[in-house]
Each structure stands twice: as structure tokens, then as C-alpha cells.
CSV table of C-alpha atoms and ligand atoms in Angstrom, one decimal:
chain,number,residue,atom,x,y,z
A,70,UNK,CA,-12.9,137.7,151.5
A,71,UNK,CA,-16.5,137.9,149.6
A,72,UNK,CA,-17.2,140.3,146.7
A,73,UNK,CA,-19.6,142.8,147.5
A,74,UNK,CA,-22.6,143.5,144.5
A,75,UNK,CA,-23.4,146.4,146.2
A,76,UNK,CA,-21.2,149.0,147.1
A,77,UNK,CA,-23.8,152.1,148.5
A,78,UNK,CA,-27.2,150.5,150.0
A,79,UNK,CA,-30.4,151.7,151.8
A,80,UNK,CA,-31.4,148.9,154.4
A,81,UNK,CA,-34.9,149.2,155.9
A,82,UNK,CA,-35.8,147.3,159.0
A,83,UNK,CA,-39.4,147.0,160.2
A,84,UNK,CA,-38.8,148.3,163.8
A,85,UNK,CA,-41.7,145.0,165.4
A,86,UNK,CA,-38.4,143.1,163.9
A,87,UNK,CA,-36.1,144.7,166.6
A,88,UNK,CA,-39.2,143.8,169.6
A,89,UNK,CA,-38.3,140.1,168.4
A,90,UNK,CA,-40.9,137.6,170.2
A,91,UNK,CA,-42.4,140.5,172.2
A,92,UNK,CA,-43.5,142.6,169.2
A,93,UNK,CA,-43.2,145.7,171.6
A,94,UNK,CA,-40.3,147.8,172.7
A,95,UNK,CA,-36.8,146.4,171.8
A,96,UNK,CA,-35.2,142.9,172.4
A,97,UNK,CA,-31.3,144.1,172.7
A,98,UNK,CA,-30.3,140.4,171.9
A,99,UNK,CA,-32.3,140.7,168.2
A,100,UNK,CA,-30.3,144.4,168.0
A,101,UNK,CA,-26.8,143.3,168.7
A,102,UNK,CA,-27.4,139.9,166.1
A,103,UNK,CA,-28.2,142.6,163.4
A,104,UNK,CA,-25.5,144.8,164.0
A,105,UNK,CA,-22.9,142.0,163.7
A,106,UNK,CA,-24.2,141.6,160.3
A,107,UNK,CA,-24.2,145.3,159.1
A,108,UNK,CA,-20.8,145.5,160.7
A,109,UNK,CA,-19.6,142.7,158.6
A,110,UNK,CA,-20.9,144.8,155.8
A,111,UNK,CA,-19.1,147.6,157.0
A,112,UNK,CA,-16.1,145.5,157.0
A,113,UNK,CA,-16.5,144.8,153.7
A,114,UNK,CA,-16.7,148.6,152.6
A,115,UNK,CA,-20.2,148.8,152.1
A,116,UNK,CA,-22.1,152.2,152.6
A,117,UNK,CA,-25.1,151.7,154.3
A,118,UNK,CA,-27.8,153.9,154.7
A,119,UNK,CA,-30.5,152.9,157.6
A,120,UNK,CA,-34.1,153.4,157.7
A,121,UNK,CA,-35.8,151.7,160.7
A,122,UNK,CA,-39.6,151.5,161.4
A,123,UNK,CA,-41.6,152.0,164.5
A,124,UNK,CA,-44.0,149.6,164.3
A,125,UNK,CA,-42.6,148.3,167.8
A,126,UNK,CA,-43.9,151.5,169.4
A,127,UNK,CA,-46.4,153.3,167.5
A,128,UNK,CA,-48.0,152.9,164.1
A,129,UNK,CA,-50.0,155.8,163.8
A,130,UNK,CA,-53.2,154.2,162.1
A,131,UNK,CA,-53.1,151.3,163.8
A,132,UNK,CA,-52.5,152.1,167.1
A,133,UNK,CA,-54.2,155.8,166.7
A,134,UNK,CA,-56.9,154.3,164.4
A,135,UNK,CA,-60.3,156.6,165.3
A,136,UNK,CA,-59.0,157.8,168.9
A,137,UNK,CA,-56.4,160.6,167.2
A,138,UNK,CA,-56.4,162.8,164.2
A,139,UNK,CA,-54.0,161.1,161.9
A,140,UNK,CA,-51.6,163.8,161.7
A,141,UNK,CA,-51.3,163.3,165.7
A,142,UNK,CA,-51.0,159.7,165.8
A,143,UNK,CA,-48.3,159.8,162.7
A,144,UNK,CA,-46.1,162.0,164.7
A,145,UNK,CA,-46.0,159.9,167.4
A,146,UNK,CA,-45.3,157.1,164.7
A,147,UNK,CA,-42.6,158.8,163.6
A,148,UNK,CA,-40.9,160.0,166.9
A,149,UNK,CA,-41.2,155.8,167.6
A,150,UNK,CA,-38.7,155.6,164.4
A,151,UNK,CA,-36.2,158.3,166.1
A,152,UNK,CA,-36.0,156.5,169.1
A,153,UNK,CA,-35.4,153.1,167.4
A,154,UNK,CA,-33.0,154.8,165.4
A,155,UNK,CA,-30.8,156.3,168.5
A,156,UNK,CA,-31.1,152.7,170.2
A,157,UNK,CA,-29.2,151.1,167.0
A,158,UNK,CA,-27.0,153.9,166.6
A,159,UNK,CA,-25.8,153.2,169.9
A,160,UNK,CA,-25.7,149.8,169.6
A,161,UNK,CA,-23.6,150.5,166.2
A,162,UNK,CA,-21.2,152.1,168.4
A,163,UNK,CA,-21.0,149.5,170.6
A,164,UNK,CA,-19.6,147.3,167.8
A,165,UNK,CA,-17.6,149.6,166.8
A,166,UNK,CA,-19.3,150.9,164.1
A,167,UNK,CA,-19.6,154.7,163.4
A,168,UNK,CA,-23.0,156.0,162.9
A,169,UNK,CA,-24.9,159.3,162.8
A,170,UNK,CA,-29.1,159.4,163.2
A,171,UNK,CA,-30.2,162.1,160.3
A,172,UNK,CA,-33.7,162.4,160.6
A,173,UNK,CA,-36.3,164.4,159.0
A,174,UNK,CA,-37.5,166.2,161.9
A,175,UNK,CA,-35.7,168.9,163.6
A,176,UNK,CA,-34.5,166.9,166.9
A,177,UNK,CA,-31.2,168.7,167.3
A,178,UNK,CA,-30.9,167.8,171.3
A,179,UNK,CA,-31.2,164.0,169.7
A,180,UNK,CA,-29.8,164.2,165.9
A,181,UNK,CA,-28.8,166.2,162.8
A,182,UNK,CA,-31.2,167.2,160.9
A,183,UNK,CA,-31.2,165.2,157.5
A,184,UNK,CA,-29.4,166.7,154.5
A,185,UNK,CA,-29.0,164.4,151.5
A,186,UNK,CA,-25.5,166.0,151.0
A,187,UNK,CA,-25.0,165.3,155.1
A,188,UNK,CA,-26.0,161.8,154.4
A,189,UNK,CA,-23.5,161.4,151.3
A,190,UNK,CA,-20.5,162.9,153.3
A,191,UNK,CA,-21.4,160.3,155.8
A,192,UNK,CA,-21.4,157.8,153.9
A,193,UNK,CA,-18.5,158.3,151.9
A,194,UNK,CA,-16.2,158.3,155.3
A,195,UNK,CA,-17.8,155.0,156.2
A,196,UNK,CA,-20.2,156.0,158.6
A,197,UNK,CA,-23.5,153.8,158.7
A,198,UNK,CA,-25.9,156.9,158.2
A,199,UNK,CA,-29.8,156.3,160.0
A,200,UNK,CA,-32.5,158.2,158.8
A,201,UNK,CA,-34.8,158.7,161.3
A,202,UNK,CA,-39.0,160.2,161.1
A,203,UNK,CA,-39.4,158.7,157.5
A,204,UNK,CA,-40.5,161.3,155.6
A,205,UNK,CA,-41.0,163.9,157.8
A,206,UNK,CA,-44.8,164.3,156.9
A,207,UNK,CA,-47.8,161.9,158.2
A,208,UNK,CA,-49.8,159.9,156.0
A,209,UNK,CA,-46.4,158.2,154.7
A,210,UNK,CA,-44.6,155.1,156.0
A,211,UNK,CA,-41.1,154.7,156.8
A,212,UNK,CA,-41.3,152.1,153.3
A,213,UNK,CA,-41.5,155.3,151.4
A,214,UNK,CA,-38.8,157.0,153.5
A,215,UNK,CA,-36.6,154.7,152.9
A,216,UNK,CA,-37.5,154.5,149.3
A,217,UNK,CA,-36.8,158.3,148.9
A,218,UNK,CA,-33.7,158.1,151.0
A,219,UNK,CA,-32.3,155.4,149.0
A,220,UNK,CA,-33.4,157.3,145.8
A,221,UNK,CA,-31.8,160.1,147.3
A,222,UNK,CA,-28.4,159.0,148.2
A,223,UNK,CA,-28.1,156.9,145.2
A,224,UNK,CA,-28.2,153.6,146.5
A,225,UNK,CA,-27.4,150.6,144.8
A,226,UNK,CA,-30.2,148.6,146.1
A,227,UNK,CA,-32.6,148.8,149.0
A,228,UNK,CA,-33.1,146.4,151.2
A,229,UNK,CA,-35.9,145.6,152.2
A,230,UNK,CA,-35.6,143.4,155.4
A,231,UNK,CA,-39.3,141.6,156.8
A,232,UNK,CA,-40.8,139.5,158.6
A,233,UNK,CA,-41.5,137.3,155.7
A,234,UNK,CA,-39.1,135.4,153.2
A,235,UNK,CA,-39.9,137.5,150.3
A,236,UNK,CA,-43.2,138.2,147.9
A,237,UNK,CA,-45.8,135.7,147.5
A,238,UNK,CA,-48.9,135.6,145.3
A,239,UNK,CA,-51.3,136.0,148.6
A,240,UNK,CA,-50.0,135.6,152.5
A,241,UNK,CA,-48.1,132.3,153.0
A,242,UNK,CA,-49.8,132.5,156.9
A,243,UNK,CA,-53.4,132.6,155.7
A,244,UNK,CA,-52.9,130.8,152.1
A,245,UNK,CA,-50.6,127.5,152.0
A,246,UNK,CA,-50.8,127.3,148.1
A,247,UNK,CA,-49.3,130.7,148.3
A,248,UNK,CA,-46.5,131.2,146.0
A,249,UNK,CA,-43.1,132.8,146.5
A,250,UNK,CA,-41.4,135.1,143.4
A,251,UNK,CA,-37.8,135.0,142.7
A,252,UNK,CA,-38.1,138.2,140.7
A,253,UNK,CA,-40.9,140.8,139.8
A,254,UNK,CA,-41.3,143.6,138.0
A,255,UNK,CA,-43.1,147.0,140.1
A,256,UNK,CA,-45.9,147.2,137.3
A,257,UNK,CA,-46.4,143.1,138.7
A,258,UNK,CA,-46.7,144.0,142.3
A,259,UNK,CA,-48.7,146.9,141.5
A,260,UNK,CA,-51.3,145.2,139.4
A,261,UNK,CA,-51.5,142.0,141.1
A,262,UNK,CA,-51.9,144.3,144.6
A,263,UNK,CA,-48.9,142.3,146.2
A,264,UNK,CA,-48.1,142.4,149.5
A,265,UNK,CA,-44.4,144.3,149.4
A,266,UNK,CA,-44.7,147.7,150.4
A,267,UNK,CA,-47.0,150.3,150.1
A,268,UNK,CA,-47.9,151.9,147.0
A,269,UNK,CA,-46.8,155.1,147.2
A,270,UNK,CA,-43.0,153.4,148.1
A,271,UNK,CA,-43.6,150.8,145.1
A,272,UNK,CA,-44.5,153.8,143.0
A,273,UNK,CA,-41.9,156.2,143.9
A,274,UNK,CA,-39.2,152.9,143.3
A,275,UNK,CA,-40.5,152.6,140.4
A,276,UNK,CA,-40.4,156.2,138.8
A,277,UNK,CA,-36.8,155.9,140.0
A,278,UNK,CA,-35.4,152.7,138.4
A,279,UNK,CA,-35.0,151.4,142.5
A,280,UNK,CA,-34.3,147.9,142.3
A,281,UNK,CA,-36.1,146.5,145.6
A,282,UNK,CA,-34.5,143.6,147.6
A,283,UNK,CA,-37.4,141.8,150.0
A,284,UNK,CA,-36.3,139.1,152.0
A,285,UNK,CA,-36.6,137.9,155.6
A,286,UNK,CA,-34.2,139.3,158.5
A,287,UNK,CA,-35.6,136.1,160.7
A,288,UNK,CA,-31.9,135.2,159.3
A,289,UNK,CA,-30.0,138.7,160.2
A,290,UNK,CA,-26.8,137.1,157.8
A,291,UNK,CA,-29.6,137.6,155.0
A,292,UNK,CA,-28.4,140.8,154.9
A,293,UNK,CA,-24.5,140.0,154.1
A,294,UNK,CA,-26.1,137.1,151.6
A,295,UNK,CA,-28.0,139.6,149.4
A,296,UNK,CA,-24.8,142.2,149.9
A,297,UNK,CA,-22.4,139.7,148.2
A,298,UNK,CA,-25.0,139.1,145.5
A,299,UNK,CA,-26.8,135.8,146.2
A,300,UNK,CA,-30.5,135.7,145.2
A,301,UNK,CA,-32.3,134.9,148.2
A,302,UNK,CA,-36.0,136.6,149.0
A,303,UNK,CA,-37.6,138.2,145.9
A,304,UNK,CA,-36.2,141.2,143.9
A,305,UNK,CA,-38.5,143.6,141.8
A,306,UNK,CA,-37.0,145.8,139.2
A,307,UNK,CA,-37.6,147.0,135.6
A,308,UNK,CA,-37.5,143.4,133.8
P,67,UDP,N1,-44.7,157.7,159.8
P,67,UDP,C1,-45.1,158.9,159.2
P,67,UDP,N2,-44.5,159.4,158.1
P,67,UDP,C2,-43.4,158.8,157.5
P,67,UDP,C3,-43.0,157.6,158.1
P,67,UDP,C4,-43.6,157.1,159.2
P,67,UDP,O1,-46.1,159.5,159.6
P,67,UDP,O2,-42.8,159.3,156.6
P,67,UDP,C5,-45.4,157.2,161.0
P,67,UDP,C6,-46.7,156.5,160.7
P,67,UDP,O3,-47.6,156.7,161.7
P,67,UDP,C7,-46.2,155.0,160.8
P,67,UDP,C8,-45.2,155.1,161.9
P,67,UDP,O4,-44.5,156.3,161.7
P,67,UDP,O5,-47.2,154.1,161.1
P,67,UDP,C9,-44.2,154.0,162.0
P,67,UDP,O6,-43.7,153.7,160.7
P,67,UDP,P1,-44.0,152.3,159.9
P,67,UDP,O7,-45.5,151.9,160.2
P,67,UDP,O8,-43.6,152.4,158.5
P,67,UDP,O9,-43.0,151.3,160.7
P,67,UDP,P2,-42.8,149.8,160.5
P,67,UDP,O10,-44.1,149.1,160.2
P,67,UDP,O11,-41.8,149.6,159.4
P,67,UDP,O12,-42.2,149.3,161.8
């Protein structure tokens, strides 16, 4: 049986990774490929705490841009996230997997309203915890929410699961002499403006000691890989 490196970790998913070739809506066959893995991680004894995007619905400056007032269009970005986050809970069950959607908004006919303490007792008894509506506030990203959920519950590491392989020194899909970093530290990413997160998640990681895992979920067994320790996509902490 592998070791595990980290027993108690926040895994964020973009949710245009659940649309797989459709980048819209969700492709069930992508969903039930990831849940293997987190239920293999499960298996193992991990704690896992799971932020989803909604990027597969609804971003809300993207899709909103100047047709909504941002607070509108962020809302609907982050109801996006709730429903992503009650398709995987489902399909968690599915496999076998307990699971619980927390989210940040009051939703009680869909979820329980996020407690950090909710969230640890959860998590404790083995039950893969979502945390759904990032933040709760517009003008934030669900990076950030998972950031301060994975700050919050005390993670061990987040994970931060994309479409690309890890950092690079500019975009490896416009730039072929771009460059892909093992490690980094957050005051590197910040200065050199990489393309990881957003600031204000880079930041907050930061301020918290949050070592950051990126790496690509093209390969959903990534996720086991970087669970039993082995250094695949980039990681950014202290030094
Ligand atoms: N959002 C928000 N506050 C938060 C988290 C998310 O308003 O704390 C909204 C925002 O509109 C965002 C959308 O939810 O664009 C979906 O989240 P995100 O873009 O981070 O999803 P991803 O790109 O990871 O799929």
C-alpha cells in the first residue's frame, strides 16, 4: 500500500475541467475518472476537502463582462460552483464515497451552510467535505476560496489541479521556449506575474505558510501521485 505525504488536503478543480472536450456543462465520463482517484485517496485515509470552480457554467466577468453589474454576474458564478459541487457530491456517493456540499451561501434546500468547525468534524470521520460558492462574496475566485478553505481547515497542502502541467515562465500554448518550474517561492510568482492563481489567492497562501501544489488533472491519477509525495507539476512555498 503507498505512503501518503499528506494526510488533510484542500483539492481545487477548475469546474471547464469537469465539461472535458465540451468546455460547458459536465462530461459524467471526466467526473466518474476523478472520483476513482479521490476515492483511492480516500482509501488511503486521506482527508480531502473539495473546492470546485464554475467556469463550465458561468464566470462572472467573463461571461457577464459589461452586460451585468459584477456583483450580479458573480452570483451567478458562484451558484455555477454549487451545482458542480452537488453533481460530484453525488457522483462521490456513487463510488461509495461519503461526502457533504458546505458552501458559503445559505442554500439549505441544497446544502449546509459552511462552518469551518462543520468542515473539520467532517473531515475527521472521513467524509470528502465540498465547499461550494467560494468565498461567498463577488469580486473573488473560487482560487481564493479554496485557498482560505484550505487555510482554514488546516490543510496540508492544496492542490491545485489545471488545465496545464504546472507554472511556466509565460504560457506554453502561446510561447514554445516557455519554461516549466519544479519549485517556486510565492514572492517568485508574484514578482515575475506568473500565471498560477490569482493574486489575492497567491497572497493570502502566502501570508499563511500554504504550500501550493499546481499540476495538470489531464492525468486525474496526478492527484494520488502528488498525495503519496512524488514531485510532479510545480510546488510554491516559502524556500
Ligand atoms: N465567484 C465569486 N466569489 C468567489 C468565488 C467565485 O464571485 O468567492 C464567482 C465568480 O464570478 C467566478 C465564478 O464564481 O468567475 C466561478 O469561479 P471561478 O471563475 O473561480 O471558476 P473556475 O475558473 O475555477 O472554474
Amino acid at each position: 500500500m503507498p505512503t501518503i505525504k499528506y494526510k488533510r488536503i484542500l483539492l481545487k478543480i477548475s469546474g471547464e475541467a469537469l465539461a472535458g472536450e465540451a468546455h460547458r456543462g459536465l462530461d459524467f465520463a471526466v467526473i466518474h475518472e476523478v472520483c476513482e482517484v479521490i476515492k483511492q485517496c480516500h482509501d488511503l485515509g486521506v482527508q480531502i476537502g473539495l473546492v470546485i470552480g464554475g467556469g463550465n457554467f458561468w464566470r462572472g466577468v467573463k461571461d457577464g463582462a459589461d452586460k451585468m453589474q459584477r456583483s450580479h454576474g458573480d452570483a451567478m458564478g458562484m451558484l455555477a460552483t454549487l451545482m458542480n459541487a452537488i453533481a460530484v457530491a453525488d457522483a462521490l456517493e456513487k463510488h461509495g464515497v461519503p461526502a457533504r456540499v458546505l458552501s458559503a451561501v445559505e442554500a439549505p434546500k441544497f446544502s449546509e451552510y459552511f462552518t469551518r468547525d462543520a468542515a473539520d468534524r467532517y473531515l475527521n470521520q472521513g467524509i470528502v467535505t465540498l465547499f461550494a460558492c467560494g468565498t461567498g462574496s463577488p469580486y473573488f475566485s473560487t482560487d481564493t476560496g479554496a485557498v482560505l478553505r484550505g487555510v482554514e481547515i488546516e490543510a496540508d497542502a492544496i492542490l491545485l489541479a489545471k488545465n496545464v502541467d504546472g507554472i511556466y515562465s509565460a504560457d506554453p500554448n502561446v510561447d514554445p521556449a516557455a519554461v516549466k518550474f519544479d519549485t517556486l517561492t510565492y514572492d517568485e510568482v508574484l514578482a515575475r506575474h506568473l500565471k498560477a492563481t490569482d493574486t489575492t489567492a497567491m497572497t493570502l497562501a502566502m501570508d499563511n505558510h500554504m504550500k501550493l501544489v499546481c499540476f495538470a488533472l489531464k492525468e486525474p491519477s496526478n492527484i494520488l501521485r502528488v498525495v503519496c509525495g512524488e514531485k510532479i507539476g510545480t510546488i510554491v512555498k516559502e524556500d
